[in-house]
Amino acid sequence: MGLVLDKVSRHVGGHAHIENVSLTLERGSLNVLLGPTLSGKTSLMRLMAGLDTPSAGRILVDGVDVTGRHVRERSVAMVYQQFINYPSLSVYENIASPLRVARRPKDEIDRKVREAARLLKLDPYLQRTPQQLSGGQQQRTAIARALVKEAQLVLLDEPLANLDYKLREELREELPKIFAATGAVFVYATTEPAEALLLRGNTATLWEGRLAQFGRTPDVYRRPANLTSARVFSDPPLNTMRVHKRGLQIVLATGEHGPARGVLAELPDDDYTIGFRADHLHLERPHADAVALRGVVAVSEITGSESFVHIDLPRTDGGQFGGGADRWVAVTRGVLEVEPGERIECFIDPRRLFVFGHDGRLAAAPPLVMAA
Amino acid sequence: MARIDLQSLAHSYTPNPKGDDDYALKPMTHVWEQGGAYALLGPSGCGKTTLLNIISGLLTPSEGRVLFDGRDVTALPTEARNIAQVFQFPVVYDTMTVYENLAFPLRNRGLRGAPLDARVREIAALLDLTADLNRRGRNLTADAKQKISLGRGLVRPDVAAILFDEPLTVIDPHLKWELRSKLKALHRALDLTMIYVTHDQTEALTFADTVVVMHDGRVVQMGRPQELFERPAHVFVGHFIGSPGMNVLPAEVSGRAARVGGHLIPLRRGYPALDGGAKIEIGVRPEFATLAPAGAGGVPVRVRRLDDLGRTRIARVELSGLPMAATVPEDLTLAGDEASLLLDPAMVHVYADGTLVEGEAA
Amino acid sequence: MDKPVNQGAWLLVLPVLLIVAFSAILPLMTVVNYSVQDTFGNNQFFWNGIGWYQELLDPSTDLGGRFFDALWRNLLFSLLILLIEVPLGIAVALSMPRHGWRVAATLVVLALPLLIPWNVVGTIWQIFAREDIGLLGWAVNRLGIPYNYTADPLSAWVTIVAMDVWHWTSLVALLCYAGLRSIPDAFYQAARIDGASRWAIFRNIQLPKMHRVLLIAVLLRFMDSFMIYTEPFVVTGGGPGNSTTFVSIDLVKLALGQFDLGKAAALSIVYNLIILAVCWVFYTVMTRMDAQRN
C-alpha cells in the first residue's frame, strides 16, 4: 500500500493552498513534486506529514485513515532546504538523535548510525560538529538522520536548493540509490525539471495548488496530460503558439499557412495550442516536412556545449490571435553565433508537437519513439 | 566607463599570512576591459565573493591595488566608486513605491524635478517595471524585486560597473531564463562593465563573454565559454564546467596515442616531452564521447546505467573498470551492456599533474 | 466539513484556566461585589448600587476630583516617559555595536537596571537624589540649582521621570536592537552604494524594520507606566502634597489608609477598564496600521 491522498483540499482564509488533490504513493517509491514557488509543494508536504489538517478530503496510510492524526502519531521524517542539525551535537549524535528519542538499544543505535553514515559518506566526520562541515556534508547529515528514523514517509523539501551546483549534481546521483535501499515512501519537492528527470521515479506536476499530472517521470515528461503539466516540466520554458486547423490547412498565429501534417493530420477542425520544447525548435531544416517560421533574435546564450537562441515571433494576424509576439527558445548543440535583432528562420517539426485543446488537455502527441 | 585593473592583488583574513594557505585570495594580476561581461565562477570558498567585495570596496585588500580606468581606488569606500551591486537576496526599500525606490539613489545625489522623473521612467521602461511604478516594494515577486535592485544601480548615470552576487538564487527556473535574457539585453544596450559571481555554470556561461574560473583562491582559467568547454586548462575546470563534468582517466601517453587499461586511444596532437614524474591523465567530455553499438570500432565499454535527461541521454559506462560518462545518440538502442565508445581525437586532452599539456599540433 | 478534533487538548489548558480563575477571576468578582456596596466595618454590607461609580466619575465630588487629578498625572507621566524613552532607546540601539565581544558586554550593561527589583530601584533613587547625602541631589544643589524632591513638586517629578527613564530605557533599546539585528548586511551595503545619508538609512531601512518591535515597546511601556506604583511610592510617597499621587497610589490610600472598600473597589474597576480600553485602542490602531502597510 502506501500513502493515499483522497480529494484533499486546504483553504486558508479564503485562499485555496491545495485544491482537490488525489495521489497514491507506493511504498518504496520516490515521488517528485515538481512546480514553481507557491505551487503548493510545501503545503502538500505539510498535509502529508500531518503538520496541517486538510479542509476537505482524507489521507490514508496503508489503508488507515490518518486525516486528523497529529504529526507525532505518524511515522514521518523531514529534510528541509535549510540545513537543520543540532549545532552542539556531533554528527554521530545528530544522526543518532531520533533513535535515542525512541530509546533503542545502544548497539542497535551504533549499527544504524554507522550504516547511514557509510551510505551518505559521512564516516570520516562522525565526531565533528555541524559547523565544521561544508554545506553538502551538513545536508547529508540531515538526510542520514531522516533515514535512520526508518519512517514510513520521508519528505524532502527542496533539499539541494542551498547547495553549490556541483554538489547538487553529486547528491542527485546518489539519492535514488540511497532511497532504493529502504522501503519508505519518499516525497521530494523541487522547482527544477532537470532534477526530476535525474531522480526518475514518479513525478507530480503542480500548479497553483492543483495537481496537473502524476505518473512515471519519463511518461510525464514525454506525454504531458495538459498544457500546464508541459509548462511546469519544461526548462527552458515550453514554446507555445495558437493555431487554427481548417481542413487540410493549418494557420499559425504568425500568419503562416501550411499543410496539416504530422500529429495535426488526424485532428478535427478547431483552434488549438501547439507546444514543444526548445530542443524541438530547429535552426536548420530537419527534414522536408518541417514548417519554417521567420522571427527575430532577442538574445542568444552560449554555454560552450549548447547555444540557446531566444526568438520573437510577431503575431501578424492581430485580429484573430490578439497581437503581440510569442517568445520562443531554441537550443542547439555547439556554438552558434547570432546577433540580437538578426532575422532568423526556425523550423518546427510537425511530427514532434504536443497539441492541446481549448480546455488545455492534450489532443495529440508524437509517438513515444525513444525508449526510456 | 570602467576598465578594471587588478595589480598583484591578494587578500588574507589573517593579519600576518605565512604560507599560501593563509590567503583567501592568492596574488593575481588581471585586466578587465570596459564594457565586458565577466563571470566569476567557482564553488563556495573559492574566493570569488572576496574578490567581488574588493572590487566593490566593501573589503580593502591586504596586498595590491585596484584601478578603475587607471585611477587607484584601493582605499576608496564603496560610495566613492562608480559601481552598483545586486545581491543574492533582493534589497528593496519596503516602505517606498517602486518609483521611489528607483529615484532614491538620484535623490541622494541631489537630483530633483523633471530630470529625475525622466530618468526613473526611462529605467523603469527598460526593465518592464512601468506598470508597477506606484506599487509598494514589499508586495512584489522575487524577480520584480531583483529588477528593482538592478534598476537602482542602472538609474545612476555615473555607474561604470554593475556587480552581481548570485542574483538568481531565489528566482524560479522559468523566470531565470527571462531575467537572464533581460540582463544580456541590458548589457548590450548600455555599454557597462558587468561582473557576475555564481557557482552555477549555466548562469556564468550564458551570461558572460569571459568566464573567470576560480578554485582555492586562484584564477585557474579565464576565457570564452567555448574555450572553457572545449579546452579546459585544468582538470578542475573540466570537472566544474559541464554536466556531467569531464571524464578524467589515468593514462600512459606516448606520441599520438594514450593507453588506458590496455586500450589505445588516438590523440590529435603529439606529446613527445612529457615529464616522467608527473601524474598523466587524459580528459574527454561526455559530449565528445559517443556510444555506439558493440563492434562499431572505438573502445569497448560496459554500460552500467542510462540517464534520460530529456534533451539528451547520458550513459554511465566502464572502460577497463574506470567509470566514465558518455552521450547516447537519440536513435541508438542498446542490446545488452556491451557497447563501443567513439572519442573525438581533437577533444581528448592530456593533463600532467592536473594542468593541460599543449602538445604539438599535427 | 466535520473533521476529528482531539478533545484531549482541553486537558492541557485546564491548569491555566484554574490558575486564572483563582488568581484573577475570583478576586475580580469580589471587587465587583464590593464596588456596589457600602460598609461601616463589622463585616456588615449595604447595597449602594452604582453610587460609588457616579461619585467617582463626577469631578465636582471629593472622590471624583481626586480621581481625575490622579488620572491626569498618570497620563502626563506616561506621555513624558514615552517621549523620552522611545527616542532615547532607539538612539541607544543604533549606537550599539553589531559585531564582536562588545555586543555581549553592552547587552549585560543594558540588562542590569532591568534586573533590579522595583522597590530597590525606588530606594536607590530615594537616597541618590537626597539633597543632603545623595550624590545627585547634593551635586545639583552645589551647581546652584535648587532641588529638593521632598518639598518641591517639580523636583519630585523630575526625580521619578529620571528614575523611570534610567530603569526602563534599556527595555526599549533591547527591543529595538533585536529589530535592527534582523536587517541583513546587504541592506546596509546597498544603501551605501545608493549613496544614502545616515538619516535616509534610518528612515528607510532601520525604522521600517523596527516598526513592529517599537509598537510592542510603546505598548509595554505605556501599560507599565500607567500602572506605576512601587517606585514613586518608595521615593516620594505621592508627595509633596499630592503632586506625585498616581491612581494606583491613591487607590492604596483609599483602600488601606481609609478602609473605604466600596470606593476603592469602584476605583480599581474603572482604572482597570481604562487600561483595557487604552490597550485595545493601541492594539487595533497598530494592527490596522500594519494591515495598511501590506
PDB file of N, CA, C and O in Angstrom, chain B residues 269-310:
ATOM      1  N   ARG B 269      47.049  15.542 -31.169  1.00  0.00           N
ATOM      2  CA  ARG B 269      48.355  16.173 -31.038  1.00  0.00           C
ATOM      3  C   ARG B 269      49.389  15.171 -30.536  1.00  0.00           C
ATOM      4  O   ARG B 269      49.027  14.127 -29.993  1.00  0.00           O
ATOM      5  N   GLY B 270      50.676  15.549 -30.692  1.00  0.00           N
ATOM      6  CA  GLY B 270      51.753  14.695 -30.212  1.00  0.00           C
ATOM      7  C   GLY B 270      52.304  15.195 -28.895  1.00  0.00           C
ATOM      8  O   GLY B 270      52.293  16.400 -28.616  1.00  0.00           O
ATOM      9  N   TYR B 271      52.744  14.279 -28.040  1.00  0.00           N
ATOM     10  CA  TYR B 271      53.260  14.660 -26.726  1.00  0.00           C
ATOM     11  C   TYR B 271      54.592  13.969 -26.478  1.00  0.00           C
ATOM     12  O   TYR B 271      54.675  13.022 -25.704  1.00  0.00           O
ATOM     13  N   PRO B 272      55.657  14.448 -27.140  1.00  0.00           N
ATOM     14  CA  PRO B 272      56.922  13.742 -27.004  1.00  0.00           C
ATOM     15  C   PRO B 272      57.623  14.009 -25.674  1.00  0.00           C
ATOM     16  O   PRO B 272      58.354  13.161 -25.184  1.00  0.00           O
ATOM     17  N   ALA B 273      57.424  15.179 -25.095  1.00  0.00           N
ATOM     18  CA  ALA B 273      58.261  15.575 -23.956  1.00  0.00           C
ATOM     19  C   ALA B 273      57.480  15.675 -22.656  1.00  0.00           C
ATOM     20  O   ALA B 273      57.474  16.705 -22.001  1.00  0.00           O
ATOM     21  N   LEU B 274      56.776  14.645 -22.265  1.00  0.00           N
ATOM     22  CA  LEU B 274      56.021  14.691 -21.010  1.00  0.00           C
ATOM     23  C   LEU B 274      56.949  14.427 -19.842  1.00  0.00           C
ATOM     24  O   LEU B 274      57.842  13.586 -19.913  1.00  0.00           O
ATOM     25  N   ASP B 275      56.762  15.155 -18.770  1.00  0.00           N
ATOM     26  CA  ASP B 275      57.544  14.990 -17.551  1.00  0.00           C
ATOM     27  C   ASP B 275      57.307  13.591 -16.982  1.00  0.00           C
ATOM     28  O   ASP B 275      56.167  13.197 -16.716  1.00  0.00           O
ATOM     29  N   GLY B 276      58.383  12.849 -16.814  1.00  0.00           N
ATOM     30  CA  GLY B 276      58.260  11.465 -16.373  1.00  0.00           C
ATOM     31  C   GLY B 276      57.656  11.325 -14.990  1.00  0.00           C
ATOM     32  O   GLY B 276      56.919  10.383 -14.715  1.00  0.00           O
ATOM     33  N   GLY B 277      57.945  12.293 -14.103  1.00  0.00           N
ATOM     34  CA  GLY B 277      57.479  12.173 -12.720  1.00  0.00           C
ATOM     35  C   GLY B 277      56.045  12.610 -12.509  1.00  0.00           C
ATOM     36  O   GLY B 277      55.456  12.349 -11.461  1.00  0.00           O
ATOM     37  N   ALA B 278      55.466  13.293 -13.487  1.00  0.00           N
ATOM     38  CA  ALA B 278      54.135  13.857 -13.294  1.00  0.00           C
ATOM     39  C   ALA B 278      53.049  12.793 -13.443  1.00  0.00           C
ATOM     40  O   ALA B 278      53.251  11.768 -14.085  1.00  0.00           O
ATOM     41  N   LYS B 279      51.893  13.101 -12.827  1.00  0.00           N
ATOM     42  CA  LYS B 279      50.749  12.218 -12.982  1.00  0.00           C
ATOM     43  C   LYS B 279      50.082  12.560 -14.305  1.00  0.00           C
ATOM     44  O   LYS B 279      49.635  13.685 -14.511  1.00  0.00           O
ATOM     45  N   ILE B 280      50.040  11.601 -15.222  1.00  0.00           N
ATOM     46  CA  ILE B 280      49.499  11.859 -16.555  1.00  0.00           C
ATOM     47  C   ILE B 280      48.066  11.334 -16.633  1.00  0.00           C
ATOM     48  O   ILE B 280      47.777  10.196 -16.259  1.00  0.00           O
ATOM     49  N   GLU B 281      47.180  12.204 -17.102  1.00  0.00           N
ATOM     50  CA  GLU B 281      45.775  11.798 -17.276  1.00  0.00           C
ATOM     51  C   GLU B 281      45.290  12.304 -18.624  1.00  0.00           C
ATOM     52  O   GLU B 281      45.816  13.282 -19.149  1.00  0.00           O
ATOM     53  N   ILE B 282      44.262  11.640 -19.143  1.00  0.00           N
ATOM     54  CA  ILE B 282      43.601  12.221 -20.302  1.00  0.00           C
ATOM     55  C   ILE B 282      42.209  12.665 -19.880  1.00  0.00           C
ATOM     56  O   ILE B 282      41.606  12.106 -18.965  1.00  0.00           O
ATOM     57  N   GLY B 283      41.727  13.729 -20.524  1.00  0.00           N
ATOM     58  CA  GLY B 283      40.404  14.251 -20.206  1.00  0.00           C
ATOM     59  C   GLY B 283      39.578  14.349 -21.472  1.00  0.00           C
ATOM     60  O   GLY B 283      40.062  14.839 -22.492  1.00  0.00           O
ATOM     61  N   VAL B 284      38.330  13.857 -21.404  1.00  0.00           N
ATOM     62  CA  VAL B 284      37.437  13.993 -22.552  1.00  0.00           C
ATOM     63  C   VAL B 284      36.023  14.209 -22.026  1.00  0.00           C
ATOM     64  O   VAL B 284      35.584  13.548 -21.089  1.00  0.00           O
ATOM     65  N   ARG B 285      35.348  15.172 -22.575  1.00  0.00           N
ATOM     66  CA  ARG B 285      33.991  15.486 -22.114  1.00  0.00           C
ATOM     67  C   ARG B 285      32.998  14.441 -22.608  1.00  0.00           C
ATOM     68  O   ARG B 285      33.169  13.899 -23.700  1.00  0.00           O
ATOM     69  N   PRO B 286      31.947  14.179 -21.839  1.00  0.00           N
ATOM     70  CA  PRO B 286      30.924  13.209 -22.261  1.00  0.00           C
ATOM     71  C   PRO B 286      30.337  13.573 -23.619  1.00  0.00           C
ATOM     72  O   PRO B 286      29.956  12.694 -24.386  1.00  0.00           O
ATOM     73  N   GLU B 287      30.297  14.907 -23.911  1.00  0.00           N
ATOM     74  CA  GLU B 287      29.724  15.357 -25.180  1.00  0.00           C
ATOM     75  C   GLU B 287      30.555  14.897 -26.374  1.00  0.00           C
ATOM     76  O   GLU B 287      30.065  14.843 -27.497  1.00  0.00           O
ATOM     77  N   PHE B 288      31.875  14.605 -26.133  1.00  0.00           N
ATOM     78  CA  PHE B 288      32.734  14.173 -27.227  1.00  0.00           C
ATOM     79  C   PHE B 288      33.050  12.686 -27.138  1.00  0.00           C
ATOM     80  O   PHE B 288      33.938  12.181 -27.801  1.00  0.00           O
ATOM     81  N   ALA B 289      32.334  12.000 -26.261  1.00  0.00           N
ATOM     82  CA  ALA B 289      32.460  10.550 -26.139  1.00  0.00           C
ATOM     83  C   ALA B 289      31.086   9.974 -26.454  1.00  0.00           C
ATOM     84  O   ALA B 289      30.151  10.147 -25.680  1.00  0.00           O
ATOM     85  N   THR B 290      30.942   9.360 -27.602  1.00  0.00           N
ATOM     86  CA  THR B 290      29.625   8.919 -28.057  1.00  0.00           C
ATOM     87  C   THR B 290      29.549   7.401 -28.040  1.00  0.00           C
ATOM     88  O   THR B 290      30.500   6.711 -28.431  1.00  0.00           O
ATOM     89  N   LEU B 291      28.422   6.914 -27.598  1.00  0.00           N
ATOM     90  CA  LEU B 291      28.223   5.474 -27.527  1.00  0.00           C
ATOM     91  C   LEU B 291      27.761   4.953 -28.894  1.00  0.00           C
ATOM     92  O   LEU B 291      26.993   5.599 -29.598  1.00  0.00           O
ATOM     93  N   ALA B 292      28.253   3.763 -29.245  1.00  0.00           N
ATOM     94  CA  ALA B 292      27.835   3.129 -30.496  1.00  0.00           C
ATOM     95  C   ALA B 292      27.623   1.643 -30.197  1.00  0.00           C
ATOM     96  O   ALA B 292      28.080   1.153 -29.160  1.00  0.00           O
ATOM     97  N   PRO B 293      26.920   0.938 -31.090  1.00  0.00           N
ATOM     98  CA  PRO B 293      26.711  -0.492 -30.835  1.00  0.00           C
ATOM     99  C   PRO B 293      28.053  -1.220 -30.742  1.00  0.00           C
ATOM    100  O   PRO B 293      29.043  -0.801 -31.351  1.00  0.00           O
ATOM    101  N   ALA B 294      28.101  -2.294 -29.969  1.00  0.00           N
ATOM    102  CA  ALA B 294      29.331  -3.054 -29.801  1.00  0.00           C
ATOM    103  C   ALA B 294      29.871  -3.461 -31.164  1.00  0.00           C
ATOM    104  O   ALA B 294      29.115  -3.817 -32.062  1.00  0.00           O
ATOM    105  N   GLY B 295      31.184  -3.350 -31.314  1.00  0.00           N
ATOM    106  CA  GLY B 295      31.806  -3.758 -32.573  1.00  0.00           C
ATOM    107  C   GLY B 295      31.837  -2.662 -33.614  1.00  0.00           C
ATOM    108  O   GLY B 295      32.230  -2.903 -34.748  1.00  0.00           O
ATOM    109  N   ALA B 296      31.419  -1.446 -33.253  1.00  0.00           N
ATOM    110  CA  ALA B 296      31.419  -0.359 -34.220  1.00  0.00           C
ATOM    111  C   ALA B 296      32.755   0.375 -34.230  1.00  0.00           C
ATOM    112  O   ALA B 296      32.836   1.521 -34.635  1.00  0.00           O
ATOM    113  N   GLY B 297      33.807  -0.258 -33.790  1.00  0.00           N
ATOM    114  CA  GLY B 297      35.099   0.411 -33.686  1.00  0.00           C
ATOM    115  C   GLY B 297      35.214   1.091 -32.347  1.00  0.00           C
ATOM    116  O   GLY B 297      34.388   0.886 -31.460  1.00  0.00           O
ATOM    117  N   GLY B 298      36.219   1.939 -32.170  1.00  0.00           N
ATOM    118  CA  GLY B 298      36.396   2.643 -30.902  1.00  0.00           C
ATOM    119  C   GLY B 298      36.822   1.705 -29.784  1.00  0.00           C
ATOM    120  O   GLY B 298      37.394   0.640 -30.024  1.00  0.00           O
ATOM    121  N   VAL B 299      36.499   2.084 -28.549  1.00  0.00           N
ATOM    122  CA  VAL B 299      36.942   1.332 -27.380  1.00  0.00           C
ATOM    123  C   VAL B 299      35.767   0.546 -26.802  1.00  0.00           C
ATOM    124  O   VAL B 299      34.675   1.107 -26.656  1.00  0.00           O
ATOM    125  N   PRO B 300      35.940  -0.723 -26.482  1.00  0.00           N
ATOM    126  CA  PRO B 300      34.818  -1.463 -25.887  1.00  0.00           C
ATOM    127  C   PRO B 300      34.558  -1.019 -24.444  1.00  0.00           C
ATOM    128  O   PRO B 300      35.507  -0.853 -23.665  1.00  0.00           O
ATOM    129  N   VAL B 301      33.297  -0.787 -24.112  1.00  0.00           N
ATOM    130  CA  VAL B 301      32.931  -0.399 -22.740  1.00  0.00           C
ATOM    131  C   VAL B 301      31.733  -1.216 -22.282  1.00  0.00           C
ATOM    132  O   VAL B 301      31.028  -1.833 -23.084  1.00  0.00           O
ATOM    133  N   ARG B 302      31.528  -1.194 -20.973  1.00  0.00           N
ATOM    134  CA  ARG B 302      30.393  -1.880 -20.376  1.00  0.00           C
ATOM    135  C   ARG B 302      29.418  -0.805 -19.888  1.00  0.00           C
ATOM    136  O   ARG B 302      29.832   0.120 -19.165  1.00  0.00           O
ATOM    137  N   VAL B 303      28.149  -0.872 -20.264  1.00  0.00           N
ATOM    138  CA  VAL B 303      27.174   0.158 -19.872  1.00  0.00           C
ATOM    139  C   VAL B 303      26.580  -0.197 -18.516  1.00  0.00           C
ATOM    140  O   VAL B 303      26.085  -1.306 -18.314  1.00  0.00           O
ATOM    141  N   ARG B 304      26.679   0.712 -17.585  1.00  0.00           N
ATOM    142  CA  ARG B 304      26.159   0.481 -16.230  1.00  0.00           C
ATOM    143  C   ARG B 304      24.755   1.051 -16.040  1.00  0.00           C
ATOM    144  O   ARG B 304      23.936   0.489 -15.335  1.00  0.00           O
ATOM    145  N   ARG B 305      24.510   2.213 -16.645  1.00  0.00           N
ATOM    146  CA  ARG B 305      23.234   2.876 -16.405  1.00  0.00           C
ATOM    147  C   ARG B 305      22.957   3.885 -17.503  1.00  0.00           C
ATOM    148  O   ARG B 305      23.888   4.448 -18.080  1.00  0.00           O
ATOM    149  N   LEU B 306      21.685   4.131 -17.784  1.00  0.00           N
ATOM    150  CA  LEU B 306      21.303   5.169 -18.745  1.00  0.00           C
ATOM    151  C   LEU B 306      20.511   6.246 -18.013  1.00  0.00           C
ATOM    152  O   LEU B 306      19.563   5.936 -17.303  1.00  0.00           O
ATOM    153  N   ASP B 307      20.915   7.516 -18.152  1.00  0.00           N
ATOM    154  CA  ASP B 307      20.162   8.626 -17.564  1.00  0.00           C
ATOM    155  C   ASP B 307      19.468   9.383 -18.681  1.00  0.00           C
ATOM    156  O   ASP B 307      20.122   9.866 -19.601  1.00  0.00           O
ATOM    157  N   ASP B 308      18.142   9.477 -18.572  1.00  0.00           N
ATOM    158  CA  ASP B 308      17.385  10.236 -19.554  1.00  0.00           C
ATOM    159  C   ASP B 308      17.249  11.659 -19.033  1.00  0.00           C
ATOM    160  O   ASP B 308      16.539  11.907 -18.065  1.00  0.00           O
ATOM    161  N   LEU B 309      17.967  12.594 -19.630  1.00  0.00           N
ATOM    162  CA  LEU B 309      17.927  13.974 -19.151  1.00  0.00           C
ATOM    163  C   LEU B 309      16.965  14.827 -19.959  1.00  0.00           C
ATOM    164  O   LEU B 309      17.015  16.052 -19.927  1.00  0.00           O
ATOM    165  N   GLY B 310      16.098  14.190 -20.733  1.00  0.00           N
ATOM    166  CA  GLY B 310      15.143  14.949 -21.528  1.00  0.00           C
ATOM    167  C   GLY B 310      15.718  15.261 -22.895  1.00  0.00           C
ATOM    168  O   GLY B 310      15.427  14.580 -23.861  1.00  0.00           O
TER     169      GLY B 310
END
